[in-house]
mmCIF file of C-alpha atoms in Angstrom:
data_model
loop_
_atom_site.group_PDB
_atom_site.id
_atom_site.type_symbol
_atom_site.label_atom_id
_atom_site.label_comp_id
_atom_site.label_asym_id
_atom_site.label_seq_id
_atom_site.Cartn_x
_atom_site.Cartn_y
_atom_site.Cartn_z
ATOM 1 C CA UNK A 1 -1.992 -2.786 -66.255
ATOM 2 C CA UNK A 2 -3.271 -1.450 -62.580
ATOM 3 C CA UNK A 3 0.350 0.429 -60.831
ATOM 4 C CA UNK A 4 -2.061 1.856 -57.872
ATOM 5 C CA UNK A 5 -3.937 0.863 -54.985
ATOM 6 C CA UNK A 6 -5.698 1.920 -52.113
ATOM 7 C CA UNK A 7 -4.899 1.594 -48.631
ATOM 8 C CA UNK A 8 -6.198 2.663 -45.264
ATOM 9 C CA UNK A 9 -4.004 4.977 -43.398
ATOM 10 C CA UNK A 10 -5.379 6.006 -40.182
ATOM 11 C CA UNK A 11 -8.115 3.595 -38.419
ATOM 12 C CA UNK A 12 -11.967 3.352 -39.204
ATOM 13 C CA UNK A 13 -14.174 2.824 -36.643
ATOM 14 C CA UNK A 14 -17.995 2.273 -36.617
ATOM 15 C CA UNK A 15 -20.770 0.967 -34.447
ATOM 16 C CA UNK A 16 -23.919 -1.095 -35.999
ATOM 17 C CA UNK A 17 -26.629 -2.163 -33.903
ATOM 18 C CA UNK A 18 -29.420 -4.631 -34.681
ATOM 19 C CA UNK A 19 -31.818 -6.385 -32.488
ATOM 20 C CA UNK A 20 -30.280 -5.745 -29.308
ATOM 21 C CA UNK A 21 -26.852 -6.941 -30.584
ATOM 22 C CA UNK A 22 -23.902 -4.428 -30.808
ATOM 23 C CA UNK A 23 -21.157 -4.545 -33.713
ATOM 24 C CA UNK A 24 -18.587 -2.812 -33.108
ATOM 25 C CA UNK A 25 -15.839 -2.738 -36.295
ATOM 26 C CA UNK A 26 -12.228 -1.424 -37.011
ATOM 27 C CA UNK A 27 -10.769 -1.342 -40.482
ATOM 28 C CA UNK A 28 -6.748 -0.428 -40.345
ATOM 29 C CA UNK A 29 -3.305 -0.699 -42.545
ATOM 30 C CA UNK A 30 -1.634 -4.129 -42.338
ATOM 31 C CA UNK A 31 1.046 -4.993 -44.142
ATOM 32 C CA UNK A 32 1.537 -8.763 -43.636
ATOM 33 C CA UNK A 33 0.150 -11.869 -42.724
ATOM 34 C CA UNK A 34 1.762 -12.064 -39.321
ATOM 35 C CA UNK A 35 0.667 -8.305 -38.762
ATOM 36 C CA UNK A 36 -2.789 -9.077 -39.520
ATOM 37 C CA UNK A 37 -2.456 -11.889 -36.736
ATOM 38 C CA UNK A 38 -1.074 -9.928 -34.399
ATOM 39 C CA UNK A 39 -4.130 -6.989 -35.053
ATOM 40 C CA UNK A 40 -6.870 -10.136 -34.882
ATOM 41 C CA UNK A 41 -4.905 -11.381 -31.663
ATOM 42 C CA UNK A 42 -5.268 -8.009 -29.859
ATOM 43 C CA UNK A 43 -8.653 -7.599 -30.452
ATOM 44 C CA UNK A 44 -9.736 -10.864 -29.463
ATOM 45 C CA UNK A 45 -7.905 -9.929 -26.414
ATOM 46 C CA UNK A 46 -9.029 -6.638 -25.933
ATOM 47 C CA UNK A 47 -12.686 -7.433 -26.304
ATOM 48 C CA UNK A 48 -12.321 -10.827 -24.620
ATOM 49 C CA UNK A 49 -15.948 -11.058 -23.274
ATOM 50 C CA UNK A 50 -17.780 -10.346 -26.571
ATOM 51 C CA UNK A 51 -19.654 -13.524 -28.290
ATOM 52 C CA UNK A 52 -17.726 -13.299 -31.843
ATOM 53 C CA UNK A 53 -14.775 -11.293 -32.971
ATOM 54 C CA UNK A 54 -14.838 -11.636 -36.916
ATOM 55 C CA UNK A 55 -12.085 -10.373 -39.603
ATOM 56 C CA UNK A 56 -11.244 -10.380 -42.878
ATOM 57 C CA UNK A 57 -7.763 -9.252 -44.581
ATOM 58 C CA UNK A 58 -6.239 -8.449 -47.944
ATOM 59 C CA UNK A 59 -2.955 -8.452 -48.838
ATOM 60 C CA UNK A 60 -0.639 -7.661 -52.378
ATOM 61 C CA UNK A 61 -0.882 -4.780 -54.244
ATOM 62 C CA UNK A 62 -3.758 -6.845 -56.358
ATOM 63 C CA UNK A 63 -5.380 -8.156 -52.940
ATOM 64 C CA UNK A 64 -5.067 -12.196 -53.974
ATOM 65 C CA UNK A 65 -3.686 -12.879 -50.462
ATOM 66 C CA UNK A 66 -6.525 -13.238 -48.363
ATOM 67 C CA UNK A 67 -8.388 -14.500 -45.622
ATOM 68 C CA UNK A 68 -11.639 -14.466 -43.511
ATOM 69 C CA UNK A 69 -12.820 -16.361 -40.443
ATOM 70 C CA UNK A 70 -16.504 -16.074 -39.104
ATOM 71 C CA UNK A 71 -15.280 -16.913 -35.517
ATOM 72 C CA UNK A 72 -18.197 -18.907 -34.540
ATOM 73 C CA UNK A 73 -20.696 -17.841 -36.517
ATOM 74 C CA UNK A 74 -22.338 -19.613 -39.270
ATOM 75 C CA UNK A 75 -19.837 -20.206 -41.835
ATOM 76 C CA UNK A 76 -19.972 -17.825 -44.549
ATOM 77 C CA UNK A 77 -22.338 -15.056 -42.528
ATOM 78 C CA UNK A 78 -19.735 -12.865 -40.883
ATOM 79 C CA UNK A 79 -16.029 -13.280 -42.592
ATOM 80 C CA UNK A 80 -16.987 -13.173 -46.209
ATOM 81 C CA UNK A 81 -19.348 -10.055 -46.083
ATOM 82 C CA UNK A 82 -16.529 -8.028 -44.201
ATOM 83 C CA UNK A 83 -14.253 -9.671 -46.992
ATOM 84 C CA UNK A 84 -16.587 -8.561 -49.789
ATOM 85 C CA UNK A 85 -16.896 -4.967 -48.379
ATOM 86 C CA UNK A 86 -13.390 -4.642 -48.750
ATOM 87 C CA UNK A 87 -13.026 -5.689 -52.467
ATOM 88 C CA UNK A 88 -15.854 -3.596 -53.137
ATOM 89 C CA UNK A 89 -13.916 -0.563 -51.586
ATOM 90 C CA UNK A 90 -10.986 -1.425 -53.347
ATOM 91 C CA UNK A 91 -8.930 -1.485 -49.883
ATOM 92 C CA UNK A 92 -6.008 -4.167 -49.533
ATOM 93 C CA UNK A 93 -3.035 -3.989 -47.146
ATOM 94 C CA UNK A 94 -5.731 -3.881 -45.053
ATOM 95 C CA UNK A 95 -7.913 -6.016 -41.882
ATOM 96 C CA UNK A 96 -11.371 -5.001 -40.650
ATOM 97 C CA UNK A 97 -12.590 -6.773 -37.522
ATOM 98 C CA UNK A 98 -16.129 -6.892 -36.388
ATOM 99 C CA UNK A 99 -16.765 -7.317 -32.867
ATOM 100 C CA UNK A 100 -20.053 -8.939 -32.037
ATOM 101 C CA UNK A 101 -21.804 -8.100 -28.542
ATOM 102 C CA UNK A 102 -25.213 -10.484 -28.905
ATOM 103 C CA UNK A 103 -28.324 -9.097 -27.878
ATOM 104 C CA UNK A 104 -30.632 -12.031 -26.986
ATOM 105 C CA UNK A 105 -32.510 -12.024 -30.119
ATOM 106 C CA UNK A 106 -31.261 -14.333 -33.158
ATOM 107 C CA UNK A 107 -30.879 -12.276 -36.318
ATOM 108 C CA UNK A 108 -30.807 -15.518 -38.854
ATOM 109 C CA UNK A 109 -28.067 -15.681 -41.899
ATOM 110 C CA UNK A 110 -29.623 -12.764 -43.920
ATOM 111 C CA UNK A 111 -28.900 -10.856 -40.898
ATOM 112 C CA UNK A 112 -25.907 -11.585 -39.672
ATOM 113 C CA UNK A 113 -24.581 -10.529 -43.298
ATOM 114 C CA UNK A 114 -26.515 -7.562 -43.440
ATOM 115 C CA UNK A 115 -25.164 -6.484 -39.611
ATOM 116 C CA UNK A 116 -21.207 -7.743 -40.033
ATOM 117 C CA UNK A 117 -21.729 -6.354 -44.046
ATOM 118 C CA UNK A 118 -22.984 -3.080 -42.726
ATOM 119 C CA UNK A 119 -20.321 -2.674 -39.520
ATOM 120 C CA UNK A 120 -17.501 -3.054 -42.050
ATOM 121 C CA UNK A 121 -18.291 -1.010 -44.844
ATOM 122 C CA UNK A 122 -19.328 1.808 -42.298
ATOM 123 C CA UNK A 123 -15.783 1.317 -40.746
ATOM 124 C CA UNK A 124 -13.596 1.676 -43.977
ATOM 125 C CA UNK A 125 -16.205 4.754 -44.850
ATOM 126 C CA UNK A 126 -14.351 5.944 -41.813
ATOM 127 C CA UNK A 127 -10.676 5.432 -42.394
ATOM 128 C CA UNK A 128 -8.511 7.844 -43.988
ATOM 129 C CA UNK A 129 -7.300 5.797 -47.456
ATOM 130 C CA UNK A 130 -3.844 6.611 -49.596
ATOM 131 C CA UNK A 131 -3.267 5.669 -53.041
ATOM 132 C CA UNK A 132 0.193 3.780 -53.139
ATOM 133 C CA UNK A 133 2.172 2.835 -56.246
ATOM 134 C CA UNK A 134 3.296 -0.002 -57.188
ATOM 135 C CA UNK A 135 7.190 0.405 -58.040
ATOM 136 C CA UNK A 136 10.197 -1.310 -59.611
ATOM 137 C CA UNK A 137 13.751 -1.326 -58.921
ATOM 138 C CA UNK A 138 15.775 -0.920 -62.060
ATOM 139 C CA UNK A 139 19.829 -0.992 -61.598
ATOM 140 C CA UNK A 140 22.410 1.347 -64.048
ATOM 141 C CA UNK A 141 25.258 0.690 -64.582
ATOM 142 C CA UNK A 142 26.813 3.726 -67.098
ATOM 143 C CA UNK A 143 29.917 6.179 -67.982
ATOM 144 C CA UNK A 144 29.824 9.921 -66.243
ATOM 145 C CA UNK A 145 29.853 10.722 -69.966
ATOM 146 C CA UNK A 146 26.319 9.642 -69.798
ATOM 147 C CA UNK A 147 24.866 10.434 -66.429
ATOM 148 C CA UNK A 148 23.497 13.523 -67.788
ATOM 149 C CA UNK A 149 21.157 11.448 -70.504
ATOM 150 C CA UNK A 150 20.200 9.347 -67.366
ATOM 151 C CA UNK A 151 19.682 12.203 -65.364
ATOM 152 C CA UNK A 152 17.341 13.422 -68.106
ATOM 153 C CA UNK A 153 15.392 10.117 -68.007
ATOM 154 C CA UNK A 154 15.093 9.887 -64.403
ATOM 155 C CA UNK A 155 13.147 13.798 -64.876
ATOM 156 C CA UNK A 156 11.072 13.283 -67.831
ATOM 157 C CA UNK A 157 9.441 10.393 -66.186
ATOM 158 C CA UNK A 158 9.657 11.912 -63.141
ATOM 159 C CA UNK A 159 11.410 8.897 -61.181
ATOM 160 C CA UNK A 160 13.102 8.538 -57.909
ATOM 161 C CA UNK A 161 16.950 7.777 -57.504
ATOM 162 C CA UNK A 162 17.551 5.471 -54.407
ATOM 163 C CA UNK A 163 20.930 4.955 -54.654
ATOM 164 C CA UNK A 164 24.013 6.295 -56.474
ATOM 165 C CA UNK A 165 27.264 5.347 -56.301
ATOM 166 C CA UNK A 166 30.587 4.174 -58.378
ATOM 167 C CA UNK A 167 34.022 5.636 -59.297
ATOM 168 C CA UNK A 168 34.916 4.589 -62.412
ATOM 169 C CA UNK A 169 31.517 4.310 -63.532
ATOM 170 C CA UNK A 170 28.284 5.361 -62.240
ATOM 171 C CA UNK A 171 25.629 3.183 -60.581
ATOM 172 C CA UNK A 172 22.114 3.903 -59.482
ATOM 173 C CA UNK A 173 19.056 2.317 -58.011
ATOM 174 C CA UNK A 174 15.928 4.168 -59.536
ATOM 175 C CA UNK A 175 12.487 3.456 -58.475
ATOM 176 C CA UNK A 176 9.643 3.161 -61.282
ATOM 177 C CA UNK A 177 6.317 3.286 -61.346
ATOM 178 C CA UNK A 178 5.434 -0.704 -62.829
ATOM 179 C CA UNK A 179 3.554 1.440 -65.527
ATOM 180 C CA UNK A 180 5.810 2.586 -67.139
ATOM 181 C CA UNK A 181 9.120 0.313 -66.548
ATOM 182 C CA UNK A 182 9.667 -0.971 -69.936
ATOM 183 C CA UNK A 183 9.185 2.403 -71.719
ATOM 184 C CA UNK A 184 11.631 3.808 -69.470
ATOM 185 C CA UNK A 185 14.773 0.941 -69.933
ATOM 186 C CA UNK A 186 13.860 1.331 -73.656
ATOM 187 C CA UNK A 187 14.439 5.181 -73.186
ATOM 188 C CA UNK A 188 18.019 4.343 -71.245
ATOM 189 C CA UNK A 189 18.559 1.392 -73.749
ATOM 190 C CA UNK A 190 18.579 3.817 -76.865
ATOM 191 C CA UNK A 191 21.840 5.239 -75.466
ATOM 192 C CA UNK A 192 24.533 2.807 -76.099
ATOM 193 C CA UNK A 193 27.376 2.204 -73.083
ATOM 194 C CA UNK A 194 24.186 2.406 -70.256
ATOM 195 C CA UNK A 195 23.713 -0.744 -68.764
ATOM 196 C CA UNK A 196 20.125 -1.600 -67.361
ATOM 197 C CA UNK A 197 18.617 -4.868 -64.891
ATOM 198 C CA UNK A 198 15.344 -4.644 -63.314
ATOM 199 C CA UNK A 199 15.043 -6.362 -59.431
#
């Protein structure tokens, strides 16, 4: 089970020129729908007089939330090659948009994938990328008696406490890499009087 992705964390930019017509993409973080809106909206925006202005975006840890619009172009020439560059890079959290300046000279289906194709994957080449984890939130609920067995959990597997509070008894929040989750409540489990939920 994948607990890691890749994400872009500082903007990719890249030029592509082909028959007279300029491509100009961007490949950048986003982490939601309505943020990769807002990116798409600027650009259009921003680059108001060029013929086309083409994205893709993935979203989720796994990328399954996505989408891609050719913005004029033939359908399926533009969007889906920018799309396809960014599964093949692995990226999610994540837009590229390809802004098209035309040239005067047709380039056909073949190469309008090849040009928006190109532009993209030259733009996430660009970008600085992070690994990220993915992470659960698992609740305790124990004793002070038997913080210090928790507190020996939480560094064996090298986990992060969020929260920690209680009087009578002790609660924490403790992050966990997906990974591992279940090895680690079995590990808190085996000592009786510790309480464990996962969020």
């Amino acid at each position: 089970m994948e607990d890691s992705y890749v994400t872009i964390k500082t903007q990719g930019e890249a030029i592509f020129k082909d028959k007279g017509s300029k491509f100009f993409a961007f490949a950048q973080h986003v982490g939601s729908e309505e943020e990769a809106d807002f990116v798409r909206k600027n650009f259009k925006k921003k680059y108001y007089d060029a013929t086309h202005v083409v994205y893709a975006f993935r979203l989720g840890y796994d990328g399954q939330k996505f989408r891609a619009a050719d913005d004029g172009e033939p359908s399926g020439s533009s969007g889906v090659p920018v799309l396809n560059k960014m599964k093949s890079a692995g990226i999610t959290d994540a837009i590229v948009v390809v802004v098209r300046y035309f040239g005067g000279t047709k380039l056909g289906i073949p190469g309008l994938i090849n040009a928006y194709g190109t532009a993209a994957e030259m733009a996430i080449e660009n970008a600085e990328k992070q690994i990220c984890l993915v992470t659960n939130t698992i609740c305790v609920s124990t004793t002070y008696a038997k913080l210090n067995y928790v507190m020996r959990i939480v560094k064996e597997y090298d986990l992060k406490v969020l929260e920690m509070n209680g009087s009578e008894s002790c609660n924490l929040k403790i992050e966990v890499r997906k990974n591992i989750t279940e090895k680690v409540i079995e590990s808190l489990n085996a000592e009786g009087k510790i309480v464990v939920s996962c969020q």
